[in-house]
CSV table of C-alpha atoms and ligand atoms in Angstrom, one decimal:
chain,number,residue,atom,x,y,z
A,120,MET,CA,-11.0,-13.0,-34.0
A,121,GLN,CA,-8.3,-15.4,-35.2
A,122,ASN,CA,-6.7,-16.9,-32.1
A,123,ASP,CA,-3.1,-16.3,-32.9
A,124,PHE,CA,-3.2,-12.7,-34.0
A,125,LEU,CA,-1.8,-10.7,-31.1
A,126,TRP,CA,-4.1,-7.8,-30.1
A,127,GLY,CA,-2.5,-5.9,-27.4
A,128,VAL,CA,-1.5,-2.7,-25.7
A,129,ALA,CA,2.1,-1.5,-25.0
A,130,THR,CA,3.6,0.3,-22.0
A,131,SER,CA,7.0,0.8,-20.5
A,132,ALA,CA,7.9,0.5,-16.8
A,133,PHE,CA,9.5,3.9,-16.2
A,134,GLN,CA,6.7,5.8,-18.0
A,135,LEU,CA,4.1,4.3,-15.7
A,136,GLU,CA,5.9,3.8,-12.4
A,137,GLY,CA,9.1,5.9,-12.5
A,138,SER,CA,12.1,4.6,-10.5
A,139,PRO,CA,14.2,6.5,-7.9
A,140,HIS,CA,17.3,4.7,-9.3
A,141,ALA,CA,16.9,5.4,-13.0
A,142,ASP,CA,19.1,7.9,-14.9
A,143,TRP,CA,15.9,9.6,-16.2
A,144,ALA,CA,14.6,10.2,-12.7
A,145,SER,CA,17.3,12.9,-12.1
A,146,TRP,CA,17.2,14.1,-15.8
A,147,ASP,CA,13.7,15.6,-15.9
A,148,SER,CA,12.5,18.0,-13.2
A,149,ILE,CA,8.8,17.3,-14.1
A,150,LEU,CA,9.4,14.0,-12.2
A,151,ASP,CA,10.2,15.9,-8.9
A,152,SER,CA,6.5,16.3,-8.3
A,153,LYS,CA,5.5,12.9,-9.8
A,154,PRO,CA,8.3,10.5,-9.1
A,155,ASP,CA,6.1,7.4,-9.4
A,156,VAL,CA,4.0,8.9,-12.3
A,157,THR,CA,0.8,6.7,-12.3
A,158,ASN,CA,1.9,4.6,-9.4
A,159,HIS,CA,1.5,1.5,-11.5
A,160,TYR,CA,4.1,-0.3,-9.4
A,161,THR,CA,1.6,-0.4,-6.6
A,162,LEU,CA,-1.6,-0.4,-8.6
A,163,TYR,CA,-0.5,-3.0,-11.2
A,164,LYS,CA,-3.2,-5.5,-10.3
A,165,GLU,CA,-6.0,-3.0,-11.0
A,166,ASP,CA,-4.3,-2.0,-14.2
A,167,LEU,CA,-4.0,-5.6,-15.4
A,168,CYS,CA,-7.8,-5.9,-14.9
A,169,LEU,CA,-8.1,-3.2,-17.5
A,170,LEU,CA,-6.5,-5.5,-20.0
A,171,LYS,CA,-9.2,-8.1,-19.3
A,172,GLU,CA,-11.8,-5.4,-19.7
A,173,LEU,CA,-10.4,-4.5,-23.1
A,174,GLY,CA,-10.3,-8.1,-24.2
A,175,VAL,CA,-6.7,-8.0,-25.5
A,176,ASN,CA,-4.8,-11.3,-25.8
A,177,SER,CA,-1.3,-9.8,-25.3
A,178,TYR,CA,0.4,-7.1,-23.3
A,179,ARG,CA,3.8,-5.6,-24.0
A,180,PHE,CA,5.5,-4.1,-21.0
A,181,SER,CA,9.1,-3.5,-19.8
A,182,ILE,CA,11.2,-4.6,-16.8
A,183,GLU,CA,12.9,-1.7,-15.1
A,184,TRP,CA,16.6,-2.5,-14.8
A,185,SER,CA,17.2,0.2,-12.2
A,186,ARG,CA,14.7,-1.4,-9.8
A,187,ILE,CA,16.2,-4.8,-10.3
A,188,GLN,CA,19.8,-3.6,-9.9
A,189,PRO,CA,19.6,-0.4,-8.0
A,190,LYS,CA,23.4,-0.4,-7.3
A,191,GLU,CA,26.2,-2.0,-9.2
A,192,ASN,CA,26.5,-5.0,-6.9
A,193,VAL,CA,23.0,-5.0,-5.5
A,194,TRP,CA,20.2,-7.1,-6.9
A,195,ASP,CA,16.6,-6.7,-5.7
A,196,ASP,CA,14.9,-10.0,-5.9
A,197,GLY,CA,11.7,-8.4,-4.7
A,198,ALA,CA,11.6,-6.4,-7.9
A,199,VAL,CA,12.2,-9.5,-10.0
A,200,ALA,CA,9.3,-11.2,-8.1
A,201,HIS,CA,7.1,-8.1,-8.8
A,202,TYR,CA,7.6,-8.5,-12.6
A,203,GLN,CA,7.1,-12.2,-12.3
A,204,ASP,CA,3.8,-11.6,-10.6
A,205,ILE,CA,2.7,-9.5,-13.5
A,206,ILE,CA,3.6,-12.3,-15.9
A,207,ASP,CA,1.8,-14.9,-13.8
A,208,ILE,CA,-1.4,-12.8,-13.7
A,209,LEU,CA,-1.2,-12.4,-17.5
A,210,LEU,CA,-0.8,-16.1,-18.1
A,211,GLU,CA,-3.6,-16.9,-15.7
A,212,SER,CA,-5.8,-14.5,-17.8
A,213,ASN,CA,-4.6,-16.0,-21.1
A,214,ILE,CA,-2.8,-12.8,-22.0
A,215,GLU,CA,0.5,-13.4,-23.8
A,216,PRO,CA,3.3,-11.4,-22.2
A,217,MET,CA,5.8,-9.6,-24.4
A,218,VAL,CA,8.7,-8.3,-22.3
A,219,THR,CA,10.9,-5.4,-23.2
A,220,ILE,CA,14.3,-5.8,-21.5
A,221,HIS,CA,15.5,-2.3,-22.2
A,222,HIS,CA,13.1,0.6,-22.8
A,223,PHE,CA,15.3,3.8,-22.7
A,224,THR,CA,16.1,3.9,-19.0
A,225,HIS,CA,19.3,2.7,-17.2
A,226,PRO,CA,20.3,2.5,-13.6
A,227,LEU,CA,22.1,5.7,-12.7
A,228,TRP,CA,25.3,3.9,-11.7
A,229,PHE,CA,25.4,2.2,-15.2
A,230,ILE,CA,25.0,5.4,-17.3
A,231,LYS,CA,27.6,7.2,-15.1
A,232,LYS,CA,30.3,4.5,-15.0
A,233,TYR,CA,29.6,2.3,-18.1
A,234,PRO,CA,27.7,4.4,-20.8
A,235,TRP,CA,27.1,2.5,-24.0
A,236,HIS,CA,30.2,3.8,-25.8
A,237,GLU,CA,32.4,2.0,-23.2
A,238,ASP,CA,33.0,-1.6,-24.0
A,239,ALA,CA,32.5,-2.5,-20.3
A,240,SER,CA,28.8,-1.7,-20.8
A,241,ILE,CA,28.4,-5.1,-22.6
A,242,GLU,CA,29.4,-7.1,-19.5
A,243,LYS,CA,27.2,-5.0,-17.2
A,244,PHE,CA,24.1,-5.4,-19.5
A,245,SER,CA,24.9,-9.0,-20.0
A,246,ASP,CA,24.8,-9.6,-16.2
A,247,PHE,CA,21.3,-8.0,-16.1
A,248,VAL,CA,20.1,-10.1,-19.0
A,249,GLU,CA,21.4,-13.3,-17.4
A,250,LYS,CA,19.6,-12.4,-14.2
A,251,ILE,CA,16.3,-11.9,-16.1
A,252,VAL,CA,16.4,-14.9,-18.3
A,253,SER,CA,17.6,-17.2,-15.5
A,254,THR,CA,14.8,-16.1,-13.1
A,255,ILE,CA,11.8,-14.9,-15.2
A,256,LYS,CA,9.5,-17.7,-16.3
A,257,GLY,CA,6.7,-18.0,-18.8
A,258,VAL,CA,7.7,-15.5,-21.4
A,259,LYS,CA,7.9,-16.4,-25.1
A,260,TYR,CA,8.0,-12.9,-26.7
A,261,TRP,CA,11.0,-10.7,-25.9
A,262,ILE,CA,12.1,-7.3,-27.1
A,263,THR,CA,15.7,-6.7,-26.3
A,264,PHE,CA,15.9,-3.0,-27.0
A,265,ASN,CA,13.1,-0.5,-27.6
A,266,GLU,CA,14.0,1.9,-30.4
A,267,PRO,CA,17.7,1.6,-30.3
A,268,TYR,CA,18.1,4.4,-32.9
A,269,VAL,CA,16.0,6.8,-30.8
A,270,LEU,CA,18.2,6.0,-27.8
A,271,LEU,CA,21.3,6.7,-29.9
A,272,LEU,CA,19.9,9.9,-31.5
A,273,GLY,CA,18.6,11.2,-28.2
A,274,GLY,CA,21.5,10.0,-26.0
A,275,TYR,CA,24.5,10.5,-28.4
A,276,LEU,CA,23.6,13.0,-31.2
A,277,GLU,CA,20.9,15.4,-29.9
A,278,GLY,CA,22.0,14.9,-26.3
A,279,CYS,CA,18.4,15.3,-25.1
A,280,MET,CA,18.4,11.9,-23.3
A,281,PRO,CA,20.9,10.3,-20.9
A,282,PRO,CA,23.9,10.2,-21.2
A,283,GLY,CA,23.4,13.6,-22.9
A,284,ILE,CA,26.4,13.3,-25.3
A,285,LYS,CA,26.6,14.9,-28.8
A,286,ASP,CA,29.4,13.1,-30.5
A,287,ALA,CA,29.0,11.1,-33.7
A,288,SER,CA,32.0,8.9,-33.2
A,289,LEU,CA,30.9,7.9,-29.7
A,290,ALA,CA,27.4,7.3,-31.1
A,291,VAL,CA,28.9,4.7,-33.5
A,292,LYS,CA,30.7,3.0,-30.6
A,293,ALA,CA,27.5,3.0,-28.6
A,294,LEU,CA,25.6,1.6,-31.6
A,295,LYS,CA,28.1,-1.2,-31.9
A,296,ASN,CA,27.9,-2.1,-28.2
A,297,ILE,CA,24.1,-2.0,-28.1
A,298,PHE,CA,23.8,-4.4,-31.0
A,299,ILE,CA,26.5,-6.7,-29.6
A,300,CYS,CA,24.2,-6.7,-26.5
A,301,HIS,CA,21.2,-7.6,-28.7
A,302,GLY,CA,23.1,-10.6,-30.2
A,303,MET,CA,24.2,-11.7,-26.7
A,304,ALA,CA,20.6,-11.3,-25.3
A,305,TYR,CA,19.2,-13.2,-28.3
A,306,ASP,CA,21.6,-16.1,-27.6
A,307,LYS,CA,21.0,-16.1,-23.9
A,308,ILE,CA,17.2,-16.2,-24.3
A,309,HIS,CA,17.3,-19.0,-26.9
A,310,SER,CA,19.6,-21.1,-24.8
A,311,ARG,CA,16.9,-21.3,-22.2
A,312,ILE,CA,13.8,-20.9,-24.3
A,313,PRO,CA,14.3,-22.6,-27.6
A,314,ASP,CA,11.0,-21.5,-29.1
A,315,ALA,CA,11.3,-17.9,-27.9
A,316,MET,CA,10.4,-15.1,-30.3
A,317,VAL,CA,13.0,-12.3,-30.0
A,318,SER,CA,13.3,-8.9,-31.7
A,319,VAL,CA,14.0,-5.2,-31.2
A,320,ALA,CA,11.2,-2.6,-31.5
A,321,HIS,CA,12.4,-0.4,-34.3
A,322,ASN,CA,10.9,3.1,-34.7
A,323,MET,CA,10.1,3.5,-38.4
A,324,ALA,CA,8.7,6.8,-39.8
A,325,ALA,CA,7.4,7.7,-43.2
A,326,LEU,CA,10.0,10.2,-44.5
A,327,ALA,CA,9.3,12.5,-47.4
A,328,PRO,CA,10.9,15.5,-49.1
A,329,TRP,CA,9.4,18.9,-48.1
A,330,LYS,CA,9.2,19.9,-51.7
A,331,ARG,CA,8.9,17.0,-54.2
A,332,TRP,CA,10.6,19.0,-56.9
A,333,SER,CA,13.6,19.9,-54.9
A,334,PRO,CA,16.6,17.6,-55.6
A,335,MET,CA,18.2,18.5,-52.3
A,336,ASP,CA,15.1,17.7,-50.3
A,337,ARG,CA,14.7,14.4,-52.1
A,338,LEU,CA,18.3,13.5,-51.5
A,339,LEU,CA,17.9,14.2,-47.8
A,340,ALA,CA,14.7,12.1,-47.5
A,341,LYS,CA,16.5,9.3,-49.3
A,342,ILE,CA,19.5,9.4,-47.0
A,343,ALA,CA,17.2,9.6,-44.0
A,344,LYS,CA,15.2,6.7,-45.1
A,345,HIS,CA,18.3,4.6,-45.6
A,346,PHE,CA,19.7,5.5,-42.2
A,347,TYR,CA,16.6,5.7,-40.0
A,348,ASN,CA,14.4,3.0,-41.4
A,349,HIS,CA,16.6,0.7,-43.5
A,350,SER,CA,20.1,0.4,-42.2
A,351,LEU,CA,19.1,-1.7,-39.2
A,352,LEU,CA,17.3,-4.1,-41.5
A,353,ASP,CA,20.5,-4.5,-43.6
A,354,ALA,CA,22.4,-5.3,-40.4
A,355,PHE,CA,19.9,-8.1,-39.5
A,356,LEU,CA,20.2,-9.4,-43.0
A,357,THR,CA,23.9,-9.2,-43.5
A,358,GLY,CA,25.7,-8.4,-40.2
A,359,LYS,CA,26.9,-5.2,-41.7
A,360,MET,CA,25.6,-1.6,-41.6
A,361,ARG,CA,26.6,1.4,-43.7
A,362,ILE,CA,25.8,4.7,-42.1
A,363,LYS,CA,25.6,7.7,-44.4
A,364,PHE,CA,25.2,11.2,-43.0
A,365,PRO,CA,24.6,14.1,-45.4
A,366,PHE,CA,27.8,15.5,-46.9
A,367,LYS,CA,30.1,13.1,-45.0
A,368,SER,CA,31.8,9.9,-46.1
A,369,PRO,CA,29.9,6.7,-45.2
A,370,ILE,CA,30.9,4.6,-42.1
A,371,ASP,CA,30.8,0.8,-42.3
A,372,VAL,CA,30.1,-1.1,-39.1
A,373,ASP,CA,30.2,-4.8,-38.6
A,374,LEU,CA,27.4,-5.9,-36.3
A,375,PRO,CA,27.1,-9.5,-35.0
A,376,ILE,CA,23.3,-9.7,-35.4
A,377,LYS,CA,22.9,-11.4,-38.8
A,378,GLY,CA,19.7,-13.6,-38.5
A,379,LYS,CA,19.3,-12.8,-34.8
A,380,LEU,CA,15.6,-12.0,-35.1
A,381,ASP,CA,12.5,-14.2,-34.9
A,382,PHE,CA,10.0,-11.5,-35.7
A,383,PHE,CA,10.4,-7.8,-36.3
A,384,GLY,CA,8.8,-5.2,-34.0
A,385,VAL,CA,7.8,-2.0,-35.8
A,386,ASN,CA,6.8,1.1,-33.8
A,387,TYR,CA,5.0,3.4,-36.2
A,388,TYR,CA,3.5,6.9,-35.4
A,389,THR,CA,4.0,9.5,-38.1
A,390,ARG,CA,5.5,11.0,-41.2
A,391,VAL,CA,8.3,13.6,-41.2
A,392,HIS,CA,9.1,16.0,-44.0
A,393,MET,CA,12.7,17.0,-44.7
A,394,ARG,CA,14.1,20.1,-46.1
A,395,PHE,CA,17.6,21.2,-47.0
A,396,ASN,CA,18.5,24.2,-44.9
A,397,PRO,CA,22.2,25.2,-44.8
A,398,PHE,CA,21.6,27.1,-41.5
A,399,LYS,CA,20.5,23.9,-39.6
A,400,LYS,CA,22.6,21.1,-38.2
A,401,MET,CA,23.9,18.8,-41.0
A,402,GLY,CA,21.8,21.0,-43.4
A,403,VAL,CA,18.5,19.3,-42.4
A,404,GLU,CA,15.3,20.8,-41.2
A,405,LEU,CA,12.5,18.5,-40.1
A,406,ARG,CA,8.8,19.4,-40.0
A,407,HIS,CA,5.4,17.8,-39.5
A,408,ARG,CA,2.8,19.0,-41.9
A,409,ASP,CA,-0.9,18.2,-42.0
A,410,ILE,CA,-1.0,16.9,-45.5
A,411,ASP,CA,-3.8,14.2,-45.2
A,412,GLY,CA,-6.1,16.6,-43.3
A,413,TYR,CA,-6.3,14.4,-40.2
A,414,GLY,CA,-4.6,17.1,-38.1
A,415,LEU,CA,-1.5,17.1,-36.0
A,416,THR,CA,-1.5,15.3,-32.7
A,417,ASP,CA,-1.0,17.0,-29.3
A,418,MET,CA,2.7,16.3,-29.8
A,419,GLY,CA,2.6,18.0,-33.2
A,420,TRP,CA,3.0,14.8,-35.1
A,421,GLU,CA,1.3,14.3,-38.5
A,422,VAL,CA,-1.4,11.6,-38.6
A,423,HIS,CA,-0.5,9.6,-41.7
A,424,PRO,CA,-2.0,6.1,-41.7
A,425,TYR,CA,-0.8,5.2,-45.2
A,426,GLY,CA,2.8,5.4,-43.9
A,427,LEU,CA,2.2,2.2,-42.0
A,428,GLN,CA,1.8,0.4,-45.2
A,429,LYS,CA,5.1,1.8,-46.5
A,430,VAL,CA,7.1,0.8,-43.5
A,431,LEU,CA,5.5,-2.7,-43.2
A,432,ARG,CA,6.2,-3.3,-46.9
A,433,TYR,CA,9.7,-2.4,-46.4
A,434,ALA,CA,10.2,-4.4,-43.2
A,435,SER,CA,8.7,-7.5,-44.9
A,436,ARG,CA,11.9,-7.9,-46.8
A,437,LEU,CA,13.4,-9.3,-43.6
A,438,ASN,CA,11.3,-12.5,-44.2
A,439,VAL,CA,10.3,-12.8,-40.5
A,440,PRO,CA,6.8,-12.2,-39.1
A,441,LEU,CA,6.1,-8.5,-38.3
A,442,ILE,CA,4.4,-7.2,-35.2
A,443,ILE,CA,3.3,-3.6,-34.8
A,444,THR,CA,4.8,-3.2,-31.3
A,445,GLU,CA,3.5,0.5,-30.9
A,446,ASN,CA,1.1,2.7,-32.7
A,447,GLY,CA,-0.9,5.5,-31.0
A,448,ILE,CA,-1.9,9.1,-30.7
A,449,ALA,CA,-1.5,11.8,-28.1
A,450,THR,CA,-4.9,13.5,-27.9
A,451,ARG,CA,-7.5,14.4,-25.3
A,452,ASP,CA,-10.2,14.0,-27.9
A,453,ASP,CA,-11.7,10.5,-27.8
A,454,GLN,CA,-13.1,10.7,-31.3
A,455,ARG,CA,-9.7,11.5,-32.8
A,456,LYS,CA,-8.2,8.5,-30.9
A,457,ILE,CA,-10.9,6.3,-32.3
A,458,LYS,CA,-10.4,7.6,-35.9
A,459,PHE,CA,-6.7,7.2,-35.6
A,460,MET,CA,-7.0,3.6,-34.5
A,461,LYS,CA,-9.6,2.7,-37.1
A,462,ARG,CA,-7.5,4.3,-40.0
A,463,HIS,CA,-4.3,2.5,-39.0
A,464,ILE,CA,-6.0,-0.8,-38.4
A,465,ASP,CA,-7.7,-0.5,-41.8
A,466,VAL,CA,-4.3,0.0,-43.4
A,467,LEU,CA,-3.0,-3.0,-41.4
A,468,GLU,CA,-5.9,-5.1,-42.7
A,469,LYS,CA,-5.1,-4.2,-46.2
A,470,CYS,CA,-1.4,-5.1,-45.7
A,471,ILE,CA,-2.4,-8.5,-44.4
A,472,LYS,CA,-4.8,-9.0,-47.3
A,473,ASP,CA,-1.9,-8.1,-49.7
A,474,GLY,CA,0.2,-10.9,-48.2
A,475,ILE,CA,2.4,-9.1,-45.6
A,476,ASP,CA,2.9,-11.4,-42.7
A,477,VAL,CA,1.8,-9.2,-39.7
A,478,ARG,CA,1.0,-11.2,-36.6
A,479,GLY,CA,0.1,-8.5,-34.0
A,480,TYR,CA,-0.9,-4.9,-33.2
A,481,PHE,CA,-0.1,-3.2,-29.9
A,482,TYR,CA,-1.8,0.1,-29.2
A,483,TRP,CA,0.4,2.6,-27.3
A,484,SER,CA,-0.8,2.9,-24.6
A,485,LEU,CA,-3.0,1.3,-21.9
A,486,ILE,CA,-3.2,4.3,-19.6
A,487,ASP,CA,-2.0,7.9,-19.8
A,488,ASN,CA,1.6,8.1,-18.7
A,489,TYR,CA,4.9,10.1,-18.6
A,490,GLU,CA,6.1,11.0,-22.1
A,491,TRP,CA,9.9,11.3,-22.4
A,492,LEU,CA,10.3,14.8,-23.5
A,493,GLN,CA,6.8,16.2,-23.0
A,494,GLY,CA,5.9,15.0,-19.5
A,495,LEU,CA,2.3,14.4,-18.5
A,496,ASP,CA,0.5,16.4,-21.2
A,497,ALA,CA,0.7,13.8,-24.0
A,498,ARG,CA,-2.4,11.7,-23.5
A,499,PHE,CA,-1.9,8.4,-25.3
A,500,GLY,CA,-4.0,6.3,-22.9
A,501,LEU,CA,-7.1,4.2,-23.7
A,502,TYR,CA,-7.7,5.0,-20.0
A,503,LYS,CA,-7.4,8.5,-18.8
A,504,VAL,CA,-5.4,9.1,-15.7
A,505,ASP,CA,-6.2,12.0,-13.3
A,506,PHE,CA,-2.6,12.7,-12.1
A,507,ASP,CA,-3.9,14.2,-8.8
A,508,THR,CA,-6.1,11.4,-7.7
A,509,LEU,CA,-4.4,8.7,-9.9
A,510,LYS,CA,-7.9,7.5,-10.9
A,511,ARG,CA,-8.2,5.7,-14.2
A,512,LYS,CA,-11.2,6.3,-16.4
A,513,PRO,CA,-11.9,4.6,-19.8
A,514,THR,CA,-11.9,6.8,-22.9
A,515,ASN,CA,-14.5,6.0,-25.6
A,516,ALA,CA,-11.5,4.6,-27.5
A,517,ALA,CA,-11.2,1.8,-25.0
A,518,ALA,CA,-14.6,0.4,-25.9
A,519,TYR,CA,-13.9,1.0,-29.6
A,520,TYR,CA,-10.6,-1.0,-29.4
A,521,SER,CA,-12.5,-3.9,-27.7
A,522,TYR,CA,-15.1,-3.8,-30.5
A,523,LEU,CA,-12.3,-3.8,-33.2
A,524,ILE,CA,-10.6,-6.8,-31.5
A,525,ARG,CA,-13.9,-8.7,-31.6
A,526,SER,CA,-14.9,-7.7,-35.1
A,527,ARG,CA,-11.7,-7.9,-37.2
A,528,SER,CA,-10.6,-11.3,-38.2
A,529,PHE,CA,-7.1,-11.5,-39.8
B,628,LIG,C1,7.8,5.8,-28.7
B,628,LIG,C2,8.4,5.2,-27.4
B,628,LIG,C3,7.4,5.1,-26.3
B,628,LIG,C4,6.5,6.3,-26.2
B,628,LIG,C5,5.9,6.6,-27.6
B,628,LIG,C6,4.9,7.7,-27.6
B,628,LIG,O1,8.8,6.3,-29.5
B,628,LIG,O2,8.9,3.9,-27.6
B,628,LIG,O3,8.1,4.9,-25.1
B,628,LIG,O4,7.1,7.3,-25.6
B,628,LIG,O5,7.0,6.8,-28.5
């Protein structure tokens, strides 16, 4: 194993430990019976031992804002110390921490009073970032926002995530404020840690027309690729973003994020096929199809390893190192988990041989956890969790990942 390639696993705080103060806690009734999900907040030391067992040299995790600032003017220094303890344990074990500042959840007071489309959201988030960067020590790798587009699509267009809004013009306002916050966080981190590596984790998907011969399906796939995968890259390259929705005039947005990126985090899971259907919202129908013959996952997602090459190639035009900040499969079948991992890491190896500058791979996820819209049934973990006893048990994929880490040299 080459020392500086980051082999890791990724998690997010809320998905492992819940939080009574988070917007999501009151959003999903599944959490009534499992408010602390895997109880990682208490069992974190045991879980961090699993990282050592795996032999990873890095760990991506998030800091739960609603635990640190449960009320607008209340800061919980005990919660900050808790996350610092995680970092200290990682550093003692030679595991590089990668901290996600925002991974979908917000304090309830924030989302109620200062949702992202309100300009006041910037100051509130800025206070949180200031608290984190002025107190947390020992972190070089930072993700400001996990999947900002998923947050916007879910929170502002589909309405299936807090704040549950369906309004394209508010979505554009929210987008702008979120990226102003990225730029602000980037500067704050660099003012204290000059050699910090800062990025977002961008969800990129392989997007394809349902029927290759259909001009409408092809047009939709092209528009979707531009918006979902590429427009954010344009904004990092130029400070400008052009948003095109089907059958609507484009919207140009200035975003103060040009060059505010030290590496680029790519979350890659699947391919989506797109079909023109006048009876669906914006004329678009989305579907997962099992084209490669690797089956759909327990979440119904297509397994399409080759798509990883496509998105990495595209992301490489940013001219910063790339890190796969998430890749994983929801399945209870260990063999499928192993094959998924092997196939994607084979593609990754090819990309690196072809000259794409990829510096890390983080498997999602360390242990089974709460999945945003599916609850506890989507089993992504290298370690199984029995949600009644909270016992963790390795899957065969855990041993396989350790073997891959030892045997692949990039
Ligand atoms: C990603 C999210 C992550 C997890 C995986 C399965 O989109 O970033 O929190 O839910 O999907």
